[in-house]
Coordinates of C-alpha atoms in Angstrom, one line a residue:
M1 CA 57.1 46.2 45.5
I2 CA 54.2 45.1 47.6
T3 CA 53.0 42.5 44.8
R4 CA 56.5 41.1 44.6
F5 CA 56.6 40.7 48.3
L6 CA 53.3 38.9 48.5
L7 CA 54.1 36.6 45.7
S8 CA 57.7 35.9 47.2
N9 CA 58.3 32.3 48.2
M10 CA 55.1 31.2 46.7
D11 CA 54.9 27.4 45.9
K12 CA 53.0 25.7 43.1
R13 CA 50.1 25.0 45.4
G14 CA 49.8 28.6 46.3
Y15 CA 49.7 29.8 42.5
A16 CA 47.2 26.9 41.7
F17 CA 44.9 28.3 44.4
L18 CA 45.2 31.8 43.2
A19 CA 44.6 30.7 39.7
I20 CA 41.6 28.6 40.5
V21 CA 39.9 31.3 42.7
A22 CA 40.6 34.1 40.1
A23 CA 39.1 31.6 37.4
I24 CA 36.2 31.0 39.5
G25 CA 35.4 34.8 40.3
L26 CA 35.5 35.6 36.6
L27 CA 33.7 32.6 34.9
V28 CA 31.1 31.9 37.3
P29 CA 29.4 35.6 37.1
L30 CA 30.0 35.4 33.2
A31 CA 28.2 32.1 33.2
N32 CA 25.3 33.5 35.4
L33 CA 24.9 36.8 33.5
L34 CA 25.7 35.7 29.7
I35 CA 24.7 32.3 29.2
P36 CA 21.0 31.4 28.8
A37 CA 19.1 29.8 31.5
G38 CA 18.5 26.6 29.7
S39 CA 22.3 25.9 28.7
T40 CA 24.1 23.3 30.4
F41 CA 26.9 25.7 31.2
H42 CA 24.6 28.3 32.8
V43 CA 25.1 28.9 36.6
S44 CA 21.9 29.8 38.4
T45 CA 21.9 33.0 40.8
A46 CA 20.9 30.6 43.7
T47 CA 23.9 28.3 43.0
M48 CA 26.2 31.4 42.8
S49 CA 24.9 32.7 46.1
L50 CA 25.4 29.4 47.6
W51 CA 29.1 29.1 46.5
G52 CA 29.6 32.5 47.4
K53 CA 28.7 31.8 51.0
Y54 CA 31.3 28.8 51.0
L55 CA 34.0 31.1 49.6
C56 CA 33.1 33.6 52.6
Y57 CA 33.7 30.5 55.0
A58 CA 36.9 29.9 53.2
L59 CA 38.3 33.3 54.0
L60 CA 37.1 32.8 57.6
A61 CA 38.9 29.5 57.6
I62 CA 42.2 31.2 56.3
S63 CA 42.0 33.8 59.2
L64 CA 41.5 30.9 61.8
D65 CA 44.5 29.0 60.3
L66 CA 46.7 32.0 60.5
V67 CA 46.5 32.1 64.2
W68 CA 46.0 28.4 65.0
G69 CA 48.2 26.7 62.2
Y70 CA 51.0 29.1 62.4
C71 CA 50.8 30.6 65.9
G72 CA 49.4 27.9 68.0
I73 CA 46.4 29.9 69.1
L74 CA 43.4 27.7 69.2
S75 CA 40.5 30.3 68.9
L76 CA 37.1 29.0 69.5
G77 CA 35.7 32.4 69.3
H78 CA 36.3 33.4 65.6
G79 CA 32.7 33.1 64.8
A80 CA 32.3 36.3 67.1
F81 CA 34.5 38.3 64.8
F82 CA 32.9 36.8 61.8
A83 CA 29.3 38.0 63.3
L84 CA 30.6 41.2 64.1
G85 CA 31.5 42.1 60.7
G86 CA 28.2 40.8 59.3
Y87 CA 26.4 43.0 61.8
A88 CA 28.4 46.0 60.6
M89 CA 27.4 45.3 57.0
G90 CA 23.8 44.4 58.2
M91 CA 23.5 47.8 59.8
Y92 CA 24.6 49.6 56.7
L93 CA 22.1 47.8 54.5
M94 CA 19.3 48.5 57.0
R95 CA 19.9 52.1 56.9
Q96 CA 19.6 51.9 52.9
I97 CA 16.0 50.7 53.4
G98 CA 14.8 54.3 54.5
S99 CA 11.1 54.7 53.9
R100 CA 10.4 51.4 52.0
G101 CA 10.2 49.5 55.2
V102 CA 6.9 48.0 56.5
Y103 CA 6.3 51.1 58.8
G104 CA 7.7 53.8 56.3
N105 CA 9.9 55.2 58.7
P106 CA 12.8 56.8 56.8
V107 CA 15.1 56.9 59.8
L108 CA 14.3 53.8 62.0
P109 CA 14.4 50.4 61.0
D110 CA 11.1 48.4 61.2
F111 CA 12.2 46.4 64.4
M112 CA 12.9 49.8 66.4
V113 CA 9.6 51.0 65.1
F114 CA 7.8 47.9 66.4
L115 CA 9.6 48.2 69.7
N116 CA 8.7 51.8 70.1
W117 CA 12.1 53.2 70.0
Q118 CA 11.8 57.0 69.5
E119 CA 15.1 57.9 68.0
L120 CA 18.2 56.3 66.3
P121 CA 20.8 55.0 68.9
W122 CA 24.1 56.9 68.8
Y123 CA 26.0 53.8 67.5
W124 CA 23.9 53.5 64.5
Y125 CA 25.0 56.8 63.2
G126 CA 27.4 57.0 60.4
F127 CA 26.1 53.6 59.0
S128 CA 24.3 55.3 56.0
S129 CA 27.8 55.7 54.6
F130 CA 29.3 52.8 52.7
P131 CA 33.1 53.8 53.6
F132 CA 32.1 54.2 57.3
A133 CA 30.5 51.0 57.5
M134 CA 33.6 49.3 55.8
L135 CA 35.6 50.9 58.3
M136 CA 33.6 49.3 61.1
V137 CA 33.8 45.9 59.4
L138 CA 37.6 46.1 60.1
L139 CA 37.6 48.3 63.4
V140 CA 35.0 46.7 65.4
P141 CA 36.3 43.0 65.2
G142 CA 39.8 44.3 65.2
L143 CA 39.4 46.3 68.3
L144 CA 37.8 43.6 70.2
A145 CA 40.4 41.3 69.3
F146 CA 43.2 43.6 70.1
V147 CA 41.6 44.6 73.6
F148 CA 41.0 40.7 74.2
G149 CA 44.5 39.6 73.2
W150 CA 46.1 42.5 75.2
F151 CA 44.9 41.1 78.3
A152 CA 45.0 37.5 77.5
F153 CA 48.4 37.4 76.1
R154 CA 50.0 39.6 78.5
S155 CA 48.7 37.4 81.3
R156 CA 50.3 34.7 79.4
V157 CA 47.0 32.6 79.0
T158 CA 47.7 29.8 76.5
G159 CA 46.5 26.4 75.6
V160 CA 43.0 25.1 76.6
Y161 CA 42.5 28.0 79.0
L162 CA 42.6 30.6 76.2
S163 CA 40.5 28.4 73.9
I164 CA 37.7 28.2 76.8
I165 CA 38.1 32.0 77.2
T166 CA 37.5 32.8 73.6
Q167 CA 34.4 30.6 73.5
A168 CA 33.2 32.3 76.5
L169 CA 33.5 35.6 74.8
T170 CA 31.4 34.5 71.9
Y171 CA 28.7 33.1 73.9
A172 CA 28.4 36.4 75.8
L173 CA 27.9 38.2 72.7
L174 CA 25.4 35.7 71.8
L175 CA 23.4 36.4 75.0
A176 CA 23.7 40.1 74.4
F177 CA 22.8 40.4 70.8
F178 CA 19.6 38.2 71.7
R179 CA 18.3 41.2 73.7
N180 CA 15.9 43.4 72.2
D181 CA 17.2 46.3 74.1
M182 CA 20.7 46.1 72.5
G183 CA 19.3 47.7 69.4
F184 CA 20.2 45.0 66.8
G185 CA 16.9 43.3 66.1
G186 CA 17.0 40.8 68.9
N187 CA 16.7 37.2 68.2
N188 CA 15.2 38.0 64.6
G189 CA 18.3 40.1 63.5
L190 CA 18.7 42.1 60.5
T191 CA 17.0 41.3 57.3
D192 CA 14.8 42.7 54.3
F193 CA 17.6 44.4 52.7
K194 CA 17.0 46.3 49.6
D195 CA 20.1 48.2 48.3
I196 CA 24.0 48.1 48.6
V197 CA 25.8 51.1 47.2
G198 CA 22.8 52.2 45.2
F199 CA 22.1 48.7 43.5
N200 CA 19.3 46.3 44.1
V201 CA 21.0 43.6 46.4
Q202 CA 18.5 41.0 45.1
A203 CA 19.4 41.8 41.4
Q204 CA 21.3 39.1 39.3
G205 CA 24.1 41.7 38.4
T206 CA 24.5 42.5 42.0
R207 CA 24.7 38.9 43.1
A208 CA 27.3 38.5 40.4
A209 CA 29.3 41.4 41.6
L210 CA 29.2 40.2 45.1
F211 CA 30.3 36.9 44.2
A212 CA 33.3 38.4 42.3
M213 CA 34.1 40.6 45.1
T214 CA 34.2 37.5 47.5
C215 CA 36.6 35.8 45.2
T216 CA 38.7 39.1 45.1
M217 CA 38.9 39.4 49.1
L218 CA 39.7 35.5 49.3
I219 CA 42.8 36.2 47.1
A220 CA 43.5 39.3 49.0
G221 CA 43.1 37.4 52.3
F222 CA 45.4 34.5 51.2
L223 CA 47.9 36.9 50.0
L224 CA 48.2 38.8 53.0
A225 CA 48.3 35.6 55.4
R226 CA 50.9 34.1 53.1
G227 CA 52.9 37.4 53.3
I228 CA 52.9 37.2 56.9
V229 CA 53.8 33.7 57.5
T230 CA 56.7 33.8 55.0
S231 CA 58.3 36.9 56.2
K232 CA 60.6 37.3 59.2
L233 CA 57.9 38.0 61.4
G234 CA 56.3 34.6 60.2
K235 CA 59.3 33.0 61.2
V236 CA 59.0 34.3 64.8
V237 CA 55.4 33.4 64.8
I238 CA 56.0 29.9 63.9
A239 CA 58.7 29.7 66.6
I240 CA 56.1 30.8 69.2
R241 CA 54.1 27.8 68.1
D242 CA 56.7 25.4 68.3
A243 CA 58.6 26.6 71.4
E244 CA 57.1 30.0 73.1
S245 CA 59.2 29.6 76.1
R246 CA 62.5 29.2 74.2
T247 CA 61.3 32.2 71.8
R248 CA 60.6 34.5 74.9
F249 CA 63.9 33.4 76.3
L250 CA 65.6 34.7 73.0
G251 CA 64.4 38.1 73.7
Y252 CA 61.3 38.3 71.6
R253 CA 57.9 39.9 72.9
V254 CA 55.9 36.9 72.4
D255 CA 52.6 38.7 73.5
R256 CA 53.1 41.6 70.8
F257 CA 53.6 39.0 68.0
K258 CA 50.5 37.1 69.0
L259 CA 48.5 40.1 69.4
F260 CA 49.3 41.4 66.1
V261 CA 48.6 38.2 64.3
F262 CA 45.2 37.7 66.5
T263 CA 44.1 41.3 65.4
V264 CA 44.8 40.7 61.8
S265 CA 42.9 37.4 61.8
A266 CA 40.0 39.0 63.4
C267 CA 39.7 41.7 60.7
M268 CA 39.9 39.3 58.1
A269 CA 37.3 37.2 59.7
G270 CA 35.0 40.5 59.8
V271 CA 35.4 41.0 56.0
A272 CA 34.2 37.5 55.5
G273 CA 31.0 38.2 57.6
A274 CA 30.7 41.6 55.7
L275 CA 30.6 39.7 52.4
Y276 CA 28.5 36.9 54.0
V277 CA 25.4 39.0 55.1
P278 CA 24.4 40.4 51.6
Q279 CA 24.5 36.9 49.9
V280 CA 22.7 35.2 52.5
G281 CA 20.1 38.2 53.3
I282 CA 20.2 38.0 56.9
I283 CA 22.2 38.2 60.1
N284 CA 21.0 37.1 63.6
P285 CA 22.6 36.1 67.0
S286 CA 22.9 32.6 65.9
E287 CA 25.9 33.4 63.9
F288 CA 27.6 33.9 67.5
A289 CA 26.9 30.4 68.5
P290 CA 29.9 28.7 69.8
A291 CA 29.1 25.8 67.6
N292 CA 29.9 27.8 64.5
S293 CA 33.4 28.5 66.0
I294 CA 33.9 24.7 66.7
E295 CA 32.8 24.0 63.0
T296 CA 35.5 26.4 61.6
V297 CA 38.2 24.6 63.6
I298 CA 36.9 21.6 62.1
W299 CA 37.2 23.0 58.4
V300 CA 40.7 23.9 59.4
A301 CA 41.6 20.3 60.8
V302 CA 39.9 18.6 57.8
G303 CA 41.5 20.7 55.0
G304 CA 44.9 20.7 56.6
R305 CA 46.1 23.1 59.4
G306 CA 49.1 25.2 58.7
S307 CA 48.8 25.3 55.0
L308 CA 46.3 28.1 54.4
V309 CA 45.1 26.4 51.0
G310 CA 44.1 23.4 53.1
A311 CA 42.0 25.6 55.5
A312 CA 40.1 27.1 52.5
L313 CA 39.7 23.7 50.7
G314 CA 38.2 22.3 54.1
A315 CA 35.8 25.0 54.4
V316 CA 34.3 24.4 51.0
V317 CA 34.4 20.6 51.2
V318 CA 32.8 20.5 54.6
N319 CA 30.0 23.0 53.8
W320 CA 29.4 21.5 50.5
A321 CA 28.8 18.1 52.2
K322 CA 26.7 19.7 54.9
T323 CA 24.4 21.2 52.1
M324 CA 24.3 17.8 50.6
F325 CA 23.3 15.7 53.7
T326 CA 21.1 18.2 55.4
S327 CA 18.4 17.9 52.8
G328 CA 17.6 14.2 52.9
F329 CA 17.4 11.4 55.2
M330 CA 20.7 12.0 56.6
A331 CA 19.7 15.4 58.0
P332 CA 19.1 14.4 61.6
Y333 CA 22.4 12.7 61.8
W334 CA 24.4 15.4 60.1
L335 CA 26.2 16.6 63.5
F336 CA 27.1 13.2 64.4
A337 CA 28.9 12.8 60.8
L338 CA 30.7 15.9 61.5
G339 CA 31.8 15.0 64.8
A340 CA 33.1 11.4 63.3
L341 CA 34.7 13.2 60.4
F342 CA 36.7 15.5 62.9
V343 CA 37.7 12.2 64.9
F344 CA 38.6 10.3 61.9
V345 CA 40.9 13.2 60.5
T346 CA 42.5 13.8 64.0
L347 CA 43.4 9.9 64.3
F348 CA 44.0 8.9 60.5
M349 CA 44.9 12.1 58.7
P350 CA 46.6 14.5 61.2
K351 CA 47.8 16.6 58.5
G352 CA 44.4 17.0 56.6
I353 CA 42.9 16.4 53.2
L354 CA 45.8 18.6 51.5
G355 CA 48.8 17.3 53.7
T356 CA 47.7 13.7 53.2
V357 CA 47.4 13.9 49.5
Q358 CA 50.5 16.0 49.1
G359 CA 52.4 13.3 51.1
W360 CA 51.0 10.4 49.1
W361 CA 51.9 12.3 45.9
E362 CA 55.6 13.1 47.0
S363 CA 55.9 9.3 48.0
R364 CA 54.9 8.4 44.6
K365 CA 57.4 10.5 43.0
R366 CA 60.1 9.5 45.1
P367 CA 62.5 7.1 43.2
A368 CA 62.8 3.6 44.7
P369 CA 66.0 3.0 46.6
V370 CA 68.6 1.2 44.8
P371 CA 69.6 -2.1 46.6
A372 CA 73.1 -2.2 47.5
A373 CA 75.3 -4.5 45.5
E374 CA 76.4 -7.7 47.5
P375 CA 80.0 -7.9 48.2
A376 CA 82.2 -10.1 46.1
P377 CA 83.3 -13.4 47.9
A378 CA 86.8 -13.3 49.0
E379 CA 89.4 -15.3 47.0

């Protein structure tokens, strides 16, 4: 029943997205593990981890598109939810190091020993358990979004004011996590991970499993978002985006709908951050930087806001371009190119890459109008 609900009203674009992600999640790990390194079809572990990072960004973009593209909430703080999920995973990975750290302390992480901490802070308890850590991946970003949204939406803060407040939130967390006395590693963050659920996090097989899990969660996140926006709840959410005052006049509790979507979106962003950390190998306060949240908005705008598939496409395309253009002579100009891309898309491709291509394709398929016959001359 749940599968039928999630797949209901699925268009060809959605089925194609699911098929492509599922194929990538299956074929890329197999090409990494089973095909010899000298073969043309072999996918290196470094390449697989890089594309795994792109897919984590795609899940983050879908979570933002859910609130911006369908609910009209332009959040400039989704990077905070992404980073909180990453820190929850990082804390679990740090607890798995045990006595294998530089200082050999079986309880305290190395940075705590270096800073002369005498005991483990209370908020680190439980992170030695993987289920508890996964619960925190959802609970911490979701609780922050719920509390923030409760006050913001009940106060009817909307538009640019809400965007500024979300950006202020992520900047405040950036400053807090930079402090050594917070117990999260300060500006160095959390790194030097060893194991995840008993497997070496650097092993080729573990990397392949993480990539496959990222594809699985991307599919699950897309189906969840798609199920929401195509349901009756989603129709109300879209009505809030298009005419919030009229929707409120009809008797709907607008703040509750916005709060629900905002909280679900934050949980999805937290999952993306948790998948990102073991593949990249580090989490530090720079992930809270407001510029990261702004980049996420650009991904969604470039791919196509309000389409989910376009948001994921934009995240992959922009980050692939970033990798290509930040390793050569274009490296100092990448941010200028990114800004120019956003301006270009806003002015000339308001529907993003996916919307523009789809509109062009539909215009090509549309039959040419038949000219009306000229009236016969009167006799």
